[in-house]
mmCIF file of C-alpha atoms in Angstrom:
data_model
loop_
_atom_site.group_PDB
_atom_site.id
_atom_site.type_symbol
_atom_site.label_atom_id
_atom_site.label_comp_id
_atom_site.label_asym_id
_atom_site.label_seq_id
_atom_site.Cartn_x
_atom_site.Cartn_y
_atom_site.Cartn_z
ATOM 1 C CA TRP A 1 7.437 -8.812 -8.416
ATOM 2 C CA ALA A 2 6.664 -6.022 -6.049
ATOM 3 C CA MET A 3 7.255 -2.318 -5.789
ATOM 4 C CA MET A 4 8.634 -0.601 -2.699
ATOM 5 C CA SER A 5 7.077 2.839 -2.590
ATOM 6 C CA ARG A 6 9.612 4.256 -0.191
ATOM 7 C CA SER A 7 13.351 3.978 0.257
ATOM 8 C CA ARG A 8 13.310 3.684 4.052
ATOM 9 C CA GLN A 9 15.286 0.426 4.000
ATOM 10 C CA ALA A 10 17.905 1.883 1.661
ATOM 11 C CA SER A 11 18.684 4.705 4.054
ATOM 12 C CA SER A 12 20.091 2.310 6.658
ATOM 13 C CA ALA A 13 23.351 0.799 5.463
ATOM 14 C CA SER A 14 24.372 -0.501 8.867
ATOM 15 C CA ALA A 15 25.335 -4.108 9.528
ATOM 16 C CA ALA A 16 21.897 -4.704 11.039
ATOM 17 C CA GLY A 17 20.338 -3.272 7.883
ATOM 18 C CA ARG A 18 22.373 -5.658 5.721
ATOM 19 C CA ASP A 19 21.086 -8.604 7.778
ATOM 20 C CA ASN A 20 17.559 -7.582 6.849
ATOM 21 C CA GLU A 21 18.380 -6.666 3.254
ATOM 22 C CA PHE A 22 16.598 -9.636 1.746
ATOM 23 C CA ALA A 23 13.942 -10.095 4.418
ATOM 24 C CA GLY A 24 11.191 -9.419 1.854
ATOM 25 C CA VAL A 25 12.454 -12.257 -0.364
ATOM 26 C CA LYS A 26 12.640 -14.577 2.669
ATOM 27 C CA LEU A 27 9.057 -13.644 3.547
ATOM 28 C CA LEU A 28 7.876 -14.487 0.045
ATOM 29 C CA ARG A 29 9.654 -17.841 0.154
ATOM 30 C CA GLN A 30 8.249 -18.635 3.594
ATOM 31 C CA PHE A 31 4.693 -17.967 2.429
ATOM 32 C CA ASN A 32 5.423 -19.559 -0.959
ATOM 33 C CA GLU A 33 3.273 -17.018 -2.761
ATOM 34 C CA GLU A 34 3.740 -14.535 -5.508
ATOM 35 C CA ALA A 35 3.121 -11.060 -4.099
ATOM 36 C CA LYS A 36 1.006 -8.497 -5.895
ATOM 37 C CA ALA A 37 2.232 -5.698 -3.624
ATOM 38 C CA ILE A 38 4.483 -5.128 -0.625
ATOM 39 C CA GLU A 39 4.805 -2.127 1.690
ATOM 40 C CA SER A 40 6.538 -1.455 5.002
ATOM 41 C CA PHE A 41 5.969 0.651 8.102
ATOM 42 C CA ASP A 42 7.972 0.600 11.339
ATOM 43 C CA ASN A 43 9.091 -3.033 11.740
ATOM 44 C CA GLU A 44 6.258 -4.533 9.758
ATOM 45 C CA VAL A 45 5.868 -5.673 6.174
ATOM 46 C CA TYR A 46 2.453 -5.684 4.515
ATOM 47 C CA LEU A 47 2.168 -8.347 1.845
ATOM 48 C CA ALA A 48 -0.686 -8.633 -0.643
ATOM 49 C CA PRO A 49 -0.696 -12.173 -2.032
ATOM 50 C CA ARG A 50 -2.454 -12.980 -5.315
ATOM 51 C CA GLU A 51 -5.464 -14.176 -3.326
ATOM 52 C CA GLY A 52 -6.571 -13.763 0.245
ATOM 53 C CA PRO A 53 -6.212 -11.078 2.876
ATOM 54 C CA ILE A 54 -3.305 -8.670 3.225
ATOM 55 C CA LEU A 55 -0.787 -10.013 5.729
ATOM 56 C CA ALA A 56 1.064 -7.924 8.323
ATOM 57 C CA LEU A 57 4.372 -9.630 9.106
ATOM 58 C CA ASP A 58 7.190 -8.902 11.522
ATOM 59 C CA PHE A 59 10.107 -7.763 9.344
ATOM 60 C CA LYS A 60 12.779 -9.701 11.239
ATOM 61 C CA SER A 61 11.031 -12.942 12.208
ATOM 62 C CA ALA A 62 8.483 -13.128 9.350
ATOM 63 C CA ASN A 63 5.816 -14.085 11.914
ATOM 64 C CA GLN A 64 2.312 -13.090 10.919
ATOM 65 C CA LEU A 65 1.015 -10.315 13.176
ATOM 66 C CA ARG A 66 -2.379 -9.480 11.674
ATOM 67 C CA GLN A 67 -4.371 -9.697 8.496
ATOM 68 C CA TYR A 68 -6.434 -7.076 6.717
ATOM 69 C CA GLY A 69 -9.482 -7.817 4.633
ATOM 70 C CA LYS A 70 -11.247 -11.067 3.828
ATOM 71 C CA ARG A 71 -10.411 -14.232 1.970
ATOM 72 C CA GLU A 72 -11.804 -12.599 -1.187
ATOM 73 C CA THR A 73 -9.493 -9.597 -0.852
ATOM 74 C CA ARG A 74 -7.340 -9.212 -3.948
ATOM 75 C CA ALA A 75 -5.176 -6.173 -3.363
ATOM 76 C CA THR A 76 -3.130 -4.989 -6.333
ATOM 77 C CA CYS A 77 -1.280 -2.141 -4.593
ATOM 78 C CA LEU A 78 -0.608 -0.884 -1.061
ATOM 79 C CA PHE A 79 0.367 2.414 0.547
ATOM 80 C CA VAL A 80 0.863 3.332 4.217
ATOM 81 C CA VAL A 81 -0.192 6.771 5.411
ATOM 82 C CA GLU A 82 2.065 7.456 8.367
ATOM 83 C CA PRO A 83 0.526 8.882 11.539
ATOM 84 C CA SER A 84 0.414 12.604 12.245
ATOM 85 C CA GLU A 85 -1.044 14.771 14.977
ATOM 86 C CA SER A 86 -4.501 14.470 13.401
ATOM 87 C CA THR A 87 -4.441 10.965 11.857
ATOM 88 C CA CYS A 88 -3.534 7.421 12.813
ATOM 89 C CA ALA A 89 -1.413 5.154 10.625
ATOM 90 C CA CYS A 90 -3.530 3.670 7.826
ATOM 91 C CA LEU A 91 -2.966 1.020 5.183
ATOM 92 C CA TRP A 92 -4.546 1.869 1.823
ATOM 93 C CA ALA A 93 -5.222 -1.014 -0.564
ATOM 94 C CA GLY A 94 -6.328 -0.890 -4.190
ATOM 95 C CA SER A 95 -8.058 -3.868 -5.791
ATOM 96 C CA ALA A 96 -8.425 -5.428 -9.229
ATOM 97 C CA GLY A 97 -12.136 -4.551 -9.064
ATOM 98 C CA GLY A 98 -11.413 -0.815 -8.821
ATOM 99 C CA GLU A 99 -12.068 -0.413 -5.093
ATOM 100 C CA LEU A 100 -9.991 1.369 -2.491
ATOM 101 C CA ALA A 101 -10.045 0.237 1.140
ATOM 102 C CA VAL A 102 -8.494 1.937 4.158
ATOM 103 C CA PHE A 103 -7.472 -0.091 7.220
ATOM 104 C CA HIS A 104 -6.353 1.409 10.539
ATOM 105 C CA ILE A 105 -2.959 0.025 11.618
ATOM 106 C CA ASP A 106 -3.096 -0.942 15.279
ATOM 107 C CA PRO A 107 0.249 -2.380 16.456
ATOM 108 C CA ALA A 108 -1.373 -3.209 19.808
ATOM 109 C CA ALA A 109 -4.013 -5.434 18.179
ATOM 110 C CA GLU A 110 -4.175 -9.071 19.168
ATOM 111 C CA PRO A 111 -1.739 -11.240 17.170
ATOM 112 C CA SER A 112 -3.332 -12.898 14.149
ATOM 113 C CA ALA A 113 -6.319 -10.568 14.441
ATOM 114 C CA SER A 114 -8.281 -9.945 11.253
ATOM 115 C CA HIS A 115 -9.214 -6.346 10.496
ATOM 116 C CA LYS A 116 -12.071 -5.032 8.372
ATOM 117 C CA ALA A 117 -11.713 -1.899 6.293
ATOM 118 C CA ALA A 118 -12.613 1.328 8.084
ATOM 119 C CA ILE A 119 -13.908 2.637 4.738
ATOM 120 C CA SER A 120 -14.021 1.323 1.171
ATOM 121 C CA TRP A 121 -15.479 2.639 -2.078
ATOM 122 C CA GLY A 122 -15.451 2.258 -5.839
ATOM 123 C CA ALA A 123 -12.550 4.417 -7.022
ATOM 124 C CA HIS A 124 -11.847 3.396 -10.628
ATOM 125 C CA THR A 125 -13.608 1.622 -13.459
ATOM 126 C CA GLY A 126 -11.264 -1.302 -13.804
ATOM 127 C CA GLY A 127 -8.425 -2.057 -11.417
ATOM 128 C CA VAL A 128 -6.498 0.236 -9.102
ATOM 129 C CA LEU A 129 -2.909 -0.220 -10.282
ATOM 130 C CA CYS A 130 -0.827 2.087 -8.047
ATOM 131 C CA LEU A 131 -0.996 4.305 -4.947
ATOM 132 C CA HIS A 132 1.203 7.085 -3.554
ATOM 133 C CA GLY A 133 1.007 10.121 -1.267
ATOM 134 C CA THR A 134 3.043 12.662 0.681
ATOM 135 C CA LYS A 135 3.167 13.811 4.297
ATOM 136 C CA ASP A 136 2.974 17.547 3.600
ATOM 137 C CA ARG A 137 -0.394 17.309 1.821
ATOM 138 C CA PRO A 138 -2.389 14.599 3.544
ATOM 139 C CA SER A 139 -3.912 12.834 0.570
ATOM 140 C CA VAL A 140 -3.376 9.702 -1.494
ATOM 141 C CA TRP A 141 -3.236 9.365 -5.270
ATOM 142 C CA SER A 142 -4.507 6.280 -7.114
ATOM 143 C CA GLY A 143 -3.816 5.250 -10.700
ATOM 144 C CA GLY A 144 -6.272 3.066 -12.539
ATOM 145 C CA ALA A 145 -6.939 0.853 -15.522
ATOM 146 C CA ASP A 146 -9.499 3.509 -16.535
ATOM 147 C CA TRP A 147 -6.623 5.797 -17.653
ATOM 148 C CA GLN A 148 -7.171 8.140 -14.714
ATOM 149 C CA ALA A 149 -5.151 9.327 -11.724
ATOM 150 C CA LYS A 150 -7.229 10.470 -8.750
ATOM 151 C CA GLN A 151 -6.363 12.363 -5.599
ATOM 152 C CA TRP A 152 -8.259 11.391 -2.431
ATOM 153 C CA SER A 153 -8.563 13.010 0.987
ATOM 154 C CA LEU A 154 -7.656 10.698 3.879
ATOM 155 C CA ASN A 155 -11.381 10.109 4.484
ATOM 156 C CA GLY A 156 -11.990 9.012 0.875
ATOM 157 C CA GLU A 157 -13.321 12.219 -0.664
ATOM 158 C CA LEU A 158 -12.345 12.703 -4.325
ATOM 159 C CA LEU A 159 -10.256 15.885 -4.597
ATOM 160 C CA ARG A 160 -8.978 15.844 -8.176
ATOM 161 C CA THR A 161 -8.988 13.680 -11.314
ATOM 162 C CA LEU A 162 -6.341 13.698 -14.058
ATOM 163 C CA THR A 163 -7.615 12.368 -17.401
ATOM 164 C CA GLU A 164 -4.678 13.060 -19.746
ATOM 165 C CA HIS A 165 -3.576 9.423 -20.142
ATOM 166 C CA THR A 166 -4.487 7.204 -23.094
ATOM 167 C CA LEU A 167 -3.390 4.008 -21.337
ATOM 168 C CA PRO A 168 -3.803 2.638 -17.786
ATOM 169 C CA VAL A 169 -1.956 4.662 -15.123
ATOM 170 C CA THR A 170 0.640 2.218 -13.776
ATOM 171 C CA ALA A 171 3.005 4.542 -11.883
ATOM 172 C CA LEU A 172 2.592 7.515 -9.546
ATOM 173 C CA LEU A 173 4.940 9.765 -7.629
ATOM 174 C CA ALA A 174 3.411 12.435 -5.385
ATOM 175 C CA LEU A 175 5.971 15.081 -4.477
ATOM 176 C CA PRO A 176 6.047 17.522 -1.557
ATOM 177 C CA GLY A 177 4.404 20.774 -2.579
ATOM 178 C CA GLY A 178 1.576 19.155 -4.504
ATOM 179 C CA ALA A 179 3.183 18.044 -7.781
ATOM 180 C CA VAL A 180 2.408 14.535 -9.031
ATOM 181 C CA TRP A 181 4.073 12.519 -11.773
ATOM 182 C CA THR A 182 2.155 9.755 -13.490
ATOM 183 C CA GLY A 183 3.140 7.077 -15.970
ATOM 184 C CA SER A 184 1.510 4.585 -18.342
ATOM 185 C CA ASN A 185 2.775 1.615 -20.276
#
């Protein structure tokens, strides 16, 4: 029902980690929605329901902290770009309409605040189906229903397009050093 793009939770096998092992499932039950995408950063979970804005939830309590986007937002995939010396933490969201949107993550924002995208643009003809990136090369890859994988700078500039697929790109893995693996079904 959702894809975790990182194994941060798996790396902590402590008793506290086991208590939170199924927090994502509890969150889904609490909101009684089928998730299109789920991502995590620090102690927050970002949940993209089938319809409506992306929700930022406290991982332990499941309380809603913020929301990203509008009621019409229909995110199909999520990816968090972690902060560095030159960038803030950002939530990337792909949509069924082929758009990418980038939201700044502000943990100090007022609870239940709604955030608009810092930037958004048409990225694919057809839906954006997956997102991934790496820390060593600050960029994000998107895979689309248009059979293409695209690499984007953190400010939304198109860097590279892969056109070898003959089906929609449904899986991406960006590796340190610049290599990227893509998959179709």
